Every structure is written in structure tokens, then in C-alpha cells.
Amino acid sequence: KQEVTQIPAALSVPEGENLVLNCSFTDSAIYNLQWFRQDPGKGLTSLLLIQSSQREQTSGRLNASLDKSSGRSTLYIAASQPGDSATYLCAGSKAAGNKLTFGGGTRVLVKP
Amino acid sequence: ETGVTQSPTHLIKTRGQQVTLRCSSQSGHNTVSWYQQALGQGPQFIFQYYREEENGRGNFPPRFSGLQFPNYSSELNVNALELDDSALYLCASSTGQNGYTFGSGTRLTVV
């Protein structure tokens, strides 16, 4: 059974600092790894999708890496801004079209 | 291209009642999944539909049921509501290859 863990559960940084968010999973047989952002009381916004043959994805200030052998994915957010304050969730699927298994999320606060 | 839309956005029900939540999937997406998210936790998988057939179910009791329609929209039905059913219910759609797109969710409160 796949288990996904995100540590730390909460993180507070000053504006401008780089953010490093960690996601670990127990089953290396992971197909896709997807990072989401969630604002309080809202739905999930997809940030980056790392597909089975990929090791990394980048979009603007965001970069996500995936290391299946070590069971880890990392989301980097460069030069954080107060607008980056949100909860970040990672989720993996075992095969194309399979359910997502989520971590508990990391709640990020970027202080001006 | 329209995204995933869910209705209603908020709902208050009494314990023991029944509720139906609705989801319109993103255009071209034939897979719809439902998730339950309790406060402060990650979403938990309820079930998934592919071309009108259930093709995966999480650890939820049978009083959680669903449907997918020919246009790939979907419903989540919950019977005999309990206080612990209070949560944010999220719908997600996919083509099966390119990740999932989520709706804004329905906040259900059971009193």
C-alpha cells in the first residue's frame, strides 16, 4: 500500500527566501507524481506533473524533481513571495489513470 | 477549455439525511474521481469512474455511491449522513495520461 509523507507539516519563511518542500513515498513503483497548491477552503490547483519517464519539471519559479529509487520528490520555489502562502500537496499514482495517493501537505507562510 | 465544475459550493445537512454532489468534468476527460478532505488533512480517495463504470474504490462504506453519465459528468451520493462526513469533497477529472484537474470542491457540513 502506497503511503505518502510530507515533512515539515508547516513552514514559515521571510519573503525572498527559496522554499524546499519534501515528499516521500513508500512504494517506488510510482507512475506519475503531481504537485498541487491549495488555498484555504479552496480546491486543488495543479502546479507540476512529473510523468513516469521524467525526473524533473519546471515552470517559472517552480521546479520539481522525482527520484523513484529513493522514494522522494522535492518542490523548489525560488525567491518566495507572500502570494506563495498556501498548502502544497504532493500525490502519486501507480499507473496511468489510477487513483492519487496524497501526502498530508505542507502549509507555507511567506512573511513580507 | 472549461475546467472541472462542482455544485453546490456549500451544503448543510442533518445527520441521517442523504446528499447528492455534482461534478462536470473537463472537456475531453473520460475519467472522474472523487476525494474526501477532512480539515488539515490530505484528500482521501473515495472512488473513480471510467466511461460510466466504477474502476476503483477506496476504503469508504457502501453508503457512498456514485454515477458517471455519458457526457462524463458525475454524481456522488451519500446516504445516512454522519457527523464525520463533514468535509470538503473534491472531484477530479483526467484523460488517464496527463494528471488530474480538480474542481473547487463542495463543503459539506453535517449537523
Coordinates of N, CA and C in Angstrom, one line a residue:
Chain A
K1 N 0.9 -1.2 0.0 CA 0.0 0.0 0.0 C 0.9 1.2 0.0
Q2 N 0.6 2.1 -0.9 CA 1.4 3.4 -1.1 C 1.1 4.3 0.1
E3 N 2.1 4.8 0.7 CA 2.0 5.9 1.7 C 2.8 7.1 1.3
V4 N 2.3 8.3 1.4 CA 3.0 9.5 1.1 C 3.1 10.4 2.3
T5 N 4.3 10.9 2.5 CA 4.5 11.7 3.7 C 5.2 13.0 3.3
Q6 N 4.7 14.1 3.9 CA 5.3 15.4 3.6 C 5.8 16.0 4.9
I7 N 7.0 16.4 5.0 CA 7.6 16.9 6.1 C 8.4 18.2 5.7
P8 N 8.3 19.3 6.4 CA 7.5 19.5 7.6 C 6.0 19.8 7.3
A9 N 5.2 19.7 8.3 CA 3.8 20.0 8.1 C 3.5 21.5 7.9
A10 N 4.4 22.3 8.4 CA 4.2 23.8 8.3 C 5.6 24.4 8.2
L11 N 5.7 25.5 7.5 CA 6.9 26.2 7.2 C 6.7 27.7 7.1
S12 N 7.5 28.5 7.8 CA 7.4 29.9 7.7 C 8.7 30.5 7.3
V13 N 8.7 31.4 6.2 CA 10.0 31.9 5.7 C 9.8 33.4 5.4
P14 N 10.9 34.2 5.4 CA 10.8 35.6 5.0 C 10.7 35.7 3.5
E15 N 10.1 36.7 3.0 CA 10.0 36.9 1.6 C 11.3 36.9 0.9
G16 N 11.4 36.3 -0.2 CA 12.7 36.3 -1.0 C 13.5 35.0 -0.8
E17 N 13.2 34.3 0.3 CA 13.9 33.1 0.6 C 13.4 32.0 -0.4
N18 N 14.3 31.0 -0.7 CA 13.9 29.9 -1.5 C 13.2 28.8 -0.6
L19 N 12.2 28.2 -1.2 CA 11.4 27.2 -0.5 C 11.8 25.8 -1.0
V20 N 12.0 24.9 -0.1 CA 12.2 23.5 -0.4 C 11.2 22.6 0.3
L21 N 10.3 22.0 -0.5 CA 9.3 21.1 0.1 C 9.5 19.7 -0.2
N22 N 9.4 18.8 0.8 CA 9.8 17.4 0.6 C 8.5 16.5 0.6
C23 N 8.6 15.5 -0.2 CA 7.6 14.5 -0.3 C 8.3 13.1 -0.4
S24 N 7.9 12.2 0.4 CA 8.4 10.8 0.3 C 7.3 9.8 0.2
F25 N 7.6 8.7 -0.5 CA 6.6 7.7 -0.7 C 7.3 6.3 -0.5
T26 N 6.4 5.4 -0.1 CA 7.0 4.1 0.3 C 7.1 3.1 -0.8
D27 N 6.3 3.2 -1.9 CA 6.4 2.3 -3.0 C 7.0 3.0 -4.2
S28 N 8.2 2.5 -4.6 CA 8.9 3.1 -5.7 C 8.2 2.9 -7.1
A29 N 7.2 2.0 -7.1 CA 6.5 1.7 -8.3 C 5.5 2.8 -8.5
I30 N 6.0 4.0 -8.7 CA 5.1 5.2 -8.9 C 5.1 5.6 -10.3
Y31 N 4.0 5.9 -10.9 CA 3.9 6.2 -12.3 C 4.0 7.7 -12.5
N32 N 3.1 8.5 -12.0 CA 3.1 9.9 -12.1 C 3.2 10.5 -10.6
L33 N 3.8 11.7 -10.5 CA 3.9 12.4 -9.3 C 3.4 13.8 -9.6
Q34 N 2.4 14.3 -8.9 CA 1.8 15.6 -9.2 C 1.9 16.5 -7.9
W35 N 2.3 17.7 -8.1 CA 2.3 18.7 -7.0 C 1.1 19.7 -7.2
F36 N 0.4 19.9 -6.1 CA -0.7 20.8 -6.1 C -0.6 21.9 -5.1
R37 N -1.3 23.0 -5.3 CA -1.4 24.1 -4.4 C -2.8 24.2 -3.9
Q38 N -3.1 24.5 -2.6 CA -4.4 24.6 -2.1 C -4.5 25.8 -1.2
D39 N -5.3 26.8 -1.6 CA -5.6 27.9 -0.8 C -6.7 27.6 0.2
P40 N -6.8 28.2 1.4 CA -7.7 27.9 2.4 C -9.2 27.7 1.9
G41 N -9.8 26.6 2.2 CA -11.1 26.3 1.8 C -11.4 26.2 0.3
K42 N -10.3 26.1 -0.5 CA -10.5 26.0 -1.9 C -10.1 24.6 -2.5
G43 N -10.3 24.5 -3.8 CA -9.9 23.2 -4.4 C -8.4 23.2 -4.7
L44 N -7.9 22.2 -5.4 CA -6.5 22.0 -5.7 C -6.2 22.6 -7.1
T45 N -5.0 23.3 -7.1 CA -4.5 23.8 -8.4 C -3.3 23.0 -8.7
S46 N -3.2 22.3 -9.9 CA -2.1 21.6 -10.3 C -0.9 22.5 -10.6
L47 N 0.3 22.2 -10.0 CA 1.5 23.0 -10.3 C 2.4 22.4 -11.3
L48 N 2.7 21.1 -11.0 CA 3.7 20.4 -11.9 C 3.3 18.9 -11.9
L49 N 3.5 18.3 -13.0 CA 3.3 16.9 -13.2 C 4.5 16.2 -13.7
I50 N 5.1 15.3 -12.9 CA 6.3 14.5 -13.4 C 5.8 13.2 -13.9
Q51 N 5.9 12.9 -15.1 CA 5.4 11.6 -15.7 C 6.4 10.6 -15.6
S52 N 6.0 9.3 -15.8 CA 6.8 8.2 -15.4 C 8.2 8.2 -16.0
S53 N 8.4 8.7 -17.2 CA 9.8 8.7 -17.8 C 10.6 9.9 -17.4
Q54 N 10.0 10.8 -16.7 CA 10.7 12.1 -16.4 C 11.3 12.1 -15.0
R55 N 12.3 13.0 -14.8 CA 12.9 13.1 -13.4 C 12.7 14.5 -12.9
E56 N 12.2 15.4 -13.8 CA 12.1 16.8 -13.3 C 11.1 17.6 -14.2
Q57 N 10.5 18.6 -13.6 CA 9.7 19.5 -14.4 C 9.9 20.9 -13.8
T58 N 9.8 21.9 -14.7 CA 10.0 23.3 -14.3 C 8.9 24.1 -14.9
S59 N 8.4 25.1 -14.1 CA 7.5 26.1 -14.6 C 7.8 27.4 -13.8
G60 N 8.3 28.4 -14.5 CA 8.6 29.7 -13.9 C 9.6 29.5 -12.7
R61 N 9.1 29.9 -11.5 CA 10.0 29.9 -10.3 C 9.9 28.5 -9.6
L62 N 9.1 27.6 -10.2 CA 8.9 26.3 -9.6 C 9.7 25.2 -10.3
N63 N 10.3 24.3 -9.5 CA 11.0 23.1 -10.1 C 10.7 22.0 -9.2
A64 N 10.3 20.8 -9.8 CA 10.0 19.6 -9.0 C 10.9 18.5 -9.6
S65 N 11.5 17.7 -8.7 CA 12.3 16.6 -9.1 C 11.7 15.3 -8.5
L66 N 12.0 14.2 -9.1 CA 11.5 12.9 -8.7 C 12.6 11.9 -8.7
D67 N 12.9 11.2 -7.6 CA 13.8 10.2 -7.5 C 13.1 8.9 -7.0
K68 N 12.8 8.0 -8.0 CA 12.0 6.8 -7.6 C 12.8 5.9 -6.7
S69 N 14.1 5.8 -7.0 CA 14.9 4.8 -6.2 C 14.9 5.2 -4.7
S70 N 14.9 6.4 -4.4 CA 15.0 6.8 -3.0 C 13.6 7.1 -2.5
G71 N 12.6 7.1 -3.3 CA 11.2 7.4 -2.9 C 11.0 8.8 -2.5
R72 N 11.6 9.7 -3.2 CA 11.4 11.2 -2.8 C 11.2 12.1 -4.0
S73 N 10.4 13.1 -3.8 CA 10.2 14.2 -4.7 C 10.4 15.5 -3.9
T74 N 10.9 16.5 -4.6 CA 11.2 17.8 -4.0 C 10.6 18.9 -4.8
L75 N 9.9 19.8 -4.2 CA 9.4 21.0 -4.9 C 10.2 22.2 -4.5
Y76 N 10.9 22.9 -5.4 CA 11.6 24.1 -5.1 C 10.8 25.3 -5.6
I77 N 10.7 26.3 -4.8 CA 10.1 27.6 -5.2 C 11.1 28.7 -4.9
A78 N 11.6 29.3 -6.0 CA 12.6 30.3 -5.9 C 12.1 31.6 -5.5
A79 N 12.8 32.4 -4.8 CA 12.5 33.8 -4.4 C 11.0 33.9 -4.0
S80 N 10.7 33.3 -2.9 CA 9.3 33.2 -2.4 C 8.7 34.6 -2.3
Q81 N 7.4 34.6 -2.5 CA 6.6 35.9 -2.4 C 5.4 35.6 -1.4
P82 N 4.9 36.6 -0.8 CA 3.7 36.4 0.1 C 2.6 35.7 -0.6
G83 N 2.4 35.9 -1.9 CA 1.4 35.2 -2.6 C 1.6 33.7 -2.8
D84 N 2.8 33.2 -2.4 CA 3.1 31.8 -2.4 C 2.5 31.1 -1.1
S85 N 2.0 31.9 -0.2 CA 1.5 31.3 1.0 C 0.3 30.4 0.7
A86 N 0.3 29.2 1.1 CA -0.7 28.2 0.7 C -0.3 26.9 1.3
T87 N -1.1 25.9 1.1 CA -0.7 24.5 1.4 C -0.3 23.8 0.1
Y88 N 0.8 23.1 0.2 CA 1.3 22.4 -1.0 C 1.2 20.9 -0.7
L89 N 0.6 20.2 -1.7 CA 0.3 18.8 -1.6 C 1.0 18.0 -2.7
C90 N 1.6 16.9 -2.4 CA 2.1 16.0 -3.4 C 1.2 14.8 -3.5
A91 N 1.1 14.1 -4.7 CA 0.3 13.0 -4.8 C 0.9 12.1 -5.9
G92 N 0.9 10.8 -5.7 CA 1.4 9.8 -6.7 C 0.3 8.8 -7.1
S93 N 0.5 8.3 -8.3 CA -0.4 7.3 -8.8 C 0.5 6.1 -9.3
K94 N 0.0 4.9 -9.2 CA 0.7 3.7 -9.5 C 0.7 3.3 -11.0
A95 N -0.3 3.8 -11.7 CA -0.4 3.6 -13.1 C -1.2 4.7 -13.8
A96 N -1.1 4.7 -15.1 CA -1.9 5.7 -15.8 C -3.4 5.5 -15.5
G97 N -4.0 6.6 -15.1 CA -5.5 6.6 -14.8 C -5.8 6.0 -13.5
N98 N -4.8 5.7 -12.6 CA -5.0 5.2 -11.3 C -5.3 6.3 -10.3
K99 N -5.8 6.0 -9.2 CA -6.1 7.0 -8.1 C -4.8 7.7 -7.7
L100 N -5.0 8.8 -7.1 CA -3.9 9.6 -6.5 C -3.9 9.3 -5.0
T101 N -2.7 9.0 -4.5 CA -2.5 8.9 -3.0 C -1.7 10.2 -2.6
F102 N -2.3 10.9 -1.7 CA -1.8 12.2 -1.2 C -1.0 12.2 0.0
G103 N -0.1 13.1 0.1 CA 0.5 13.4 1.4 C -0.4 14.3 2.2
G104 N 0.0 14.6 3.5 CA -0.8 15.4 4.3 C -0.6 16.9 4.0
G105 N 0.3 17.3 3.2 CA 0.5 18.7 2.8 C 1.5 19.4 3.7
T106 N 2.1 20.4 3.1 CA 3.0 21.4 3.9 C 2.3 22.8 3.8
R107 N 2.0 23.3 4.9 CA 1.4 24.7 5.0 C 2.5 25.7 5.0
V108 N 2.6 26.6 4.0 CA 3.6 27.5 3.9 C 3.1 28.9 4.1
L109 N 3.9 29.7 4.9 CA 3.6 31.1 5.1 C 4.9 31.9 4.7
V110 N 4.7 32.8 3.8 CA 5.8 33.7 3.4 C 5.5 35.1 4.0
K111 N 6.4 35.5 4.9 CA 6.2 36.8 5.6 C 6.8 37.9 4.8
P112 N 6.1 39.0 4.6 CA 6.6 40.2 3.9 C 7.8 40.8 4.6
Chain B
E1 N -11.4 26.1 -23.1 CA -11.5 24.8 -22.5 C -12.0 25.1 -21.0
T2 N -13.1 24.5 -20.7 CA -13.6 24.7 -19.3 C -13.0 23.7 -18.4
G3 N -12.9 24.1 -17.1 CA -12.2 23.2 -16.2 C -13.3 22.3 -15.5
V4 N -13.0 21.8 -14.3 CA -13.9 21.0 -13.6 C -14.8 21.9 -12.7
T5 N -16.1 21.7 -12.8 CA -17.0 22.5 -12.0 C -17.8 21.6 -11.1
Q6 N -18.0 22.0 -9.8 CA -18.7 21.3 -8.8 C -19.8 22.1 -8.3
S7 N -20.9 21.4 -7.9 CA -22.1 22.1 -7.3 C -22.7 21.2 -6.3
P8 N -23.3 21.8 -5.2 CA -23.1 23.2 -4.8 C -21.8 23.5 -4.2
T9 N -21.5 24.7 -3.9 CA -20.2 25.0 -3.3 C -20.2 24.8 -1.8
H10 N -21.4 25.0 -1.2 CA -21.6 24.7 0.3 C -22.9 24.0 0.5
L11 N -23.0 23.2 1.6 CA -24.2 22.5 1.9 C -24.2 22.2 3.3
I12 N -25.4 22.4 3.9 CA -25.5 21.9 5.3 C -26.7 20.9 5.4
K13 N -26.4 19.8 6.0 CA -27.4 18.7 6.1 C -27.5 18.2 7.5
T14 N -28.6 17.6 7.8 CA -28.8 17.0 9.2 C -28.4 15.5 9.1
R15 N -27.8 15.1 10.3 CA -27.5 13.7 10.4 C -28.6 12.8 10.0
G16 N -28.3 11.7 9.2 CA -29.3 10.8 8.7 C -29.9 11.1 7.4
Q17 N -29.7 12.3 6.9 CA -30.2 12.7 5.6 C -29.3 12.2 4.5
Q18 N -29.7 12.4 3.3 CA -29.0 12.0 2.1 C -28.6 13.2 1.3
V19 N -27.4 13.1 0.6 CA -27.0 14.3 -0.2 C -26.4 13.8 -1.5
T20 N -26.6 14.7 -2.5 CA -26.0 14.4 -3.9 C -25.2 15.6 -4.3
L21 N -23.9 15.3 -4.6 CA -23.0 16.3 -5.1 C -22.7 16.1 -6.6
R22 N -22.5 17.1 -7.3 CA -22.4 17.0 -8.8 C -21.1 17.6 -9.3
C23 N -20.6 17.0 -10.4 CA -19.3 17.4 -11.0 C -19.4 17.3 -12.5
S24 N -19.0 18.4 -13.1 CA -18.8 18.4 -14.6 C -17.3 18.3 -14.9
S25 N -16.9 17.3 -15.6 CA -15.5 17.1 -15.9 C -15.0 18.0 -17.0
Q26 N -13.7 18.1 -17.0 CA -13.1 19.0 -18.0 C -13.3 18.3 -19.4
S27 N -13.5 19.2 -20.4 CA -13.8 18.7 -21.7 C -12.7 17.7 -22.2
G28 N -13.2 16.6 -22.7 CA -12.2 15.6 -23.2 C -11.8 14.6 -22.2
H29 N -12.1 14.8 -20.9 CA -11.7 13.9 -19.8 C -12.7 12.8 -19.6
N30 N -12.3 11.5 -19.7 CA -13.3 10.4 -19.5 C -13.2 9.7 -18.2
T31 N -12.3 10.2 -17.3 CA -12.1 9.6 -16.0 C -12.5 10.6 -14.9
V32 N -13.3 10.3 -14.0 CA -13.7 11.2 -12.9 C -13.4 10.5 -11.6
S33 N -12.8 11.2 -10.6 CA -12.5 10.6 -9.3 C -13.1 11.6 -8.3
W34 N -13.5 11.0 -7.1 CA -13.9 11.8 -6.0 C -13.0 11.5 -4.8
Y35 N -12.8 12.6 -4.1 CA -12.0 12.6 -2.9 C -12.7 13.3 -1.7
Q36 N -12.4 12.8 -0.5 CA -12.9 13.5 0.7 C -11.7 14.1 1.4
Q37 N -11.8 15.4 1.8 CA -10.7 16.0 2.5 C -11.2 16.6 3.8
A38 N -10.8 16.0 4.9 CA -11.1 16.5 6.2 C -10.1 17.7 6.5
L39 N -10.5 18.5 7.4 CA -9.8 19.7 7.8 C -8.3 19.4 8.2
G40 N -7.4 20.0 7.5 CA -6.0 19.8 7.9 C -5.3 18.5 7.4
Q41 N -6.0 17.8 6.6 CA -5.5 16.5 6.1 C -5.4 16.5 4.5
G42 N -4.7 15.5 4.0 CA -4.7 15.4 2.5 C -6.0 14.7 2.1
P43 N -6.4 14.9 0.8 CA -7.6 14.2 0.3 C -7.4 12.7 0.3
Q44 N -8.6 12.0 0.6 CA -8.6 10.6 0.6 C -9.5 10.1 -0.6
F45 N -9.1 9.1 -1.3 CA -9.7 8.6 -2.5 C -11.0 7.9 -2.1
I46 N -12.1 8.3 -2.7 CA -13.4 7.6 -2.5 C -13.7 6.6 -3.6
F47 N -13.8 7.0 -4.8 CA -13.9 6.1 -5.9 C -13.7 6.8 -7.3
Q48 N -13.6 6.0 -8.3 CA -13.3 6.6 -9.6 C -14.2 5.9 -10.7
Y49 N -14.5 6.7 -11.7 CA -15.3 6.2 -12.8 C -14.6 6.4 -14.1
Y50 N -14.6 5.4 -15.0 CA -14.1 5.5 -16.3 C -15.1 5.0 -17.3
R51 N -15.6 5.9 -18.2 CA -16.6 5.6 -19.2 C -17.8 4.9 -18.5
E52 N -18.3 5.5 -17.5 CA -19.5 5.2 -16.8 C -19.4 3.9 -15.9
E53 N -18.2 3.3 -15.8 CA -18.1 2.2 -14.9 C -17.1 2.5 -13.8
E54 N -17.5 2.0 -12.6 CA -16.6 2.2 -11.4 C -15.4 1.4 -11.6
N55 N -14.2 2.0 -11.5 CA -13.0 1.2 -11.8 C -11.9 1.4 -10.6
G56 N -12.4 1.7 -9.5 CA -11.5 1.8 -8.3 C -12.3 2.4 -7.2
R57 N -12.1 1.9 -6.0 CA -12.8 2.3 -4.8 C -11.9 2.4 -3.6
G58 N -12.0 3.4 -2.8 CA -11.2 3.5 -1.6 C -11.9 2.9 -0.4
N59 N -11.4 3.1 0.8 CA -11.9 2.5 2.0 C -13.1 3.3 2.5
F60 N -14.2 3.3 1.8 CA -15.4 4.0 2.2 C -16.6 3.1 2.2
P61 N -17.5 3.2 3.1 CA -18.6 2.3 3.2 C -19.6 2.4 2.0
P62 N -20.4 1.4 1.8 CA -21.4 1.4 0.6 C -22.3 2.6 0.6
R63 N -22.5 3.2 1.7 CA -23.5 4.4 1.7 C -22.9 5.5 0.8
F64 N -21.6 5.4 0.5 CA -21.0 6.4 -0.5 C -21.2 5.7 -1.9
S65 N -21.9 6.3 -2.8 CA -22.1 5.7 -4.1 C -22.0 6.8 -5.2
G66 N -21.9 6.4 -6.4 CA -21.7 7.4 -7.4 C -22.2 6.9 -8.8
L67 N -22.2 7.9 -9.7 CA -22.6 7.6 -11.1 C -21.7 8.4 -12.0
Q68 N -21.5 7.9 -13.2 CA -20.9 8.8 -14.2 C -21.9 8.7 -15.4
F69 N -22.1 9.8 -16.1 CA -23.1 9.9 -17.2 C -22.4 9.9 -18.5
P70 N -23.1 9.6 -19.6 CA -22.5 9.6 -20.9 C -21.7 10.8 -21.3
N71 N -22.0 11.9 -20.7 CA -21.2 13.1 -21.0 C -20.0 13.3 -20.1
Y72 N -19.8 12.2 -19.3 CA -18.7 12.1 -18.3 C -18.8 12.9 -17.1
S73 N -19.9 13.6 -16.9 CA -20.2 14.3 -15.6 C -20.5 13.2 -14.6
S74 N -20.5 13.6 -13.3 CA -20.6 12.6 -12.3 C -21.4 13.1 -11.1
E75 N -21.9 12.1 -10.3 CA -22.6 12.4 -9.0 C -21.9 11.6 -7.9
L76 N -21.9 12.2 -6.8 CA -21.5 11.4 -5.5 C -22.7 11.5 -4.6
N77 N -23.2 10.4 -4.2 CA -24.3 10.3 -3.3 C -23.9 9.7 -2.0
V78 N -24.3 10.3 -0.9 CA -24.0 9.8 0.4 C -25.3 9.7 1.2
N79 N -25.6 8.4 1.6 CA -26.8 8.2 2.4 C -26.5 8.1 3.9
A80 N -27.6 8.3 4.7 CA -27.5 8.2 6.2 C -26.3 9.0 6.7
L81 N -26.3 10.3 6.4 CA -25.1 11.1 6.8 C -24.8 11.0 8.2
E82 N -23.5 11.0 8.5 CA -22.9 11.1 9.8 C -22.1 12.3 10.0
L83 N -21.9 12.7 11.3 CA -21.2 14.0 11.6 C -19.8 13.9 11.0
D84 N -19.2 12.7 11.0 CA -17.8 12.6 10.4 C -17.8 12.8 8.9
D85 N -18.9 12.8 8.3 CA -18.9 13.0 6.8 C -18.7 14.5 6.5
S86 N -18.7 15.3 7.5 CA -18.4 16.8 7.2 C -17.0 16.9 6.7
A87 N -16.9 17.5 5.5 CA -15.5 17.6 4.9 C -15.7 18.4 3.6
L88 N -14.6 18.6 2.9 CA -14.5 19.2 1.6 C -14.5 18.0 0.6
Y89 N -15.4 17.9 -0.3 CA -15.5 16.9 -1.3 C -15.0 17.4 -2.7
L90 N -14.0 16.7 -3.1 CA -13.3 17.2 -4.4 C -13.5 16.2 -5.5
C91 N -13.8 16.8 -6.7 CA -13.9 16.0 -7.9 C -12.7 16.3 -8.8
A92 N -12.2 15.3 -9.4 CA -11.1 15.5 -10.3 C -11.3 14.7 -11.6
S93 N -10.9 15.2 -12.7 CA -11.0 14.5 -14.0 C -9.7 14.4 -14.7
S94 N -9.6 13.4 -15.6 CA -8.4 13.1 -16.3 C -8.6 12.4 -17.6
T95 N -7.7 12.5 -18.5 CA -7.7 11.6 -19.7 C -7.1 10.2 -19.3
G96 N -6.5 10.1 -18.1 CA -5.8 8.9 -17.8 C -4.3 9.0 -18.0
Q97 N -3.8 10.0 -18.7 CA -2.4 10.0 -19.0 C -1.7 11.3 -18.4
N98 N -2.4 12.4 -18.4 CA -1.7 13.7 -18.1 C -2.1 14.3 -16.8
G99 N -2.2 13.5 -15.8 CA -2.5 14.1 -14.5 C -4.0 14.4 -14.3
Y100 N -4.3 15.0 -13.1 CA -5.7 15.3 -12.8 C -5.9 16.8 -12.7
T101 N -7.1 17.2 -13.0 CA -7.6 18.5 -12.8 C -8.7 18.5 -11.8
F102 N -8.6 19.3 -10.8 CA -9.5 19.3 -9.7 C -10.5 20.5 -9.8
G103 N -11.7 20.3 -9.3 CA -12.7 21.3 -9.1 C -12.4 22.1 -7.8
S104 N -13.3 23.1 -7.5 CA -13.1 23.9 -6.3 C -13.7 23.2 -5.1
G105 N -14.4 22.1 -5.3 CA -14.9 21.4 -4.1 C -16.3 21.8 -3.6
T106 N -16.9 20.9 -2.9 CA -18.2 21.2 -2.2 C -17.9 21.0 -0.7
R107 N -18.2 22.1 0.1 CA -18.0 22.0 1.6 C -19.3 21.5 2.2
L108 N -19.3 20.2 2.7 CA -20.4 19.6 3.3 C -20.3 19.7 4.8
T109 N -21.3 20.3 5.5 CA -21.4 20.3 6.9 C -22.6 19.5 7.4
V110 N -22.4 18.5 8.2 CA -23.4 17.7 8.8 C -23.6 18.0 10.2
V111 N -24.9 18.4 10.6 CA -25.2 18.9 12.0 C -26.2 17.9 12.6

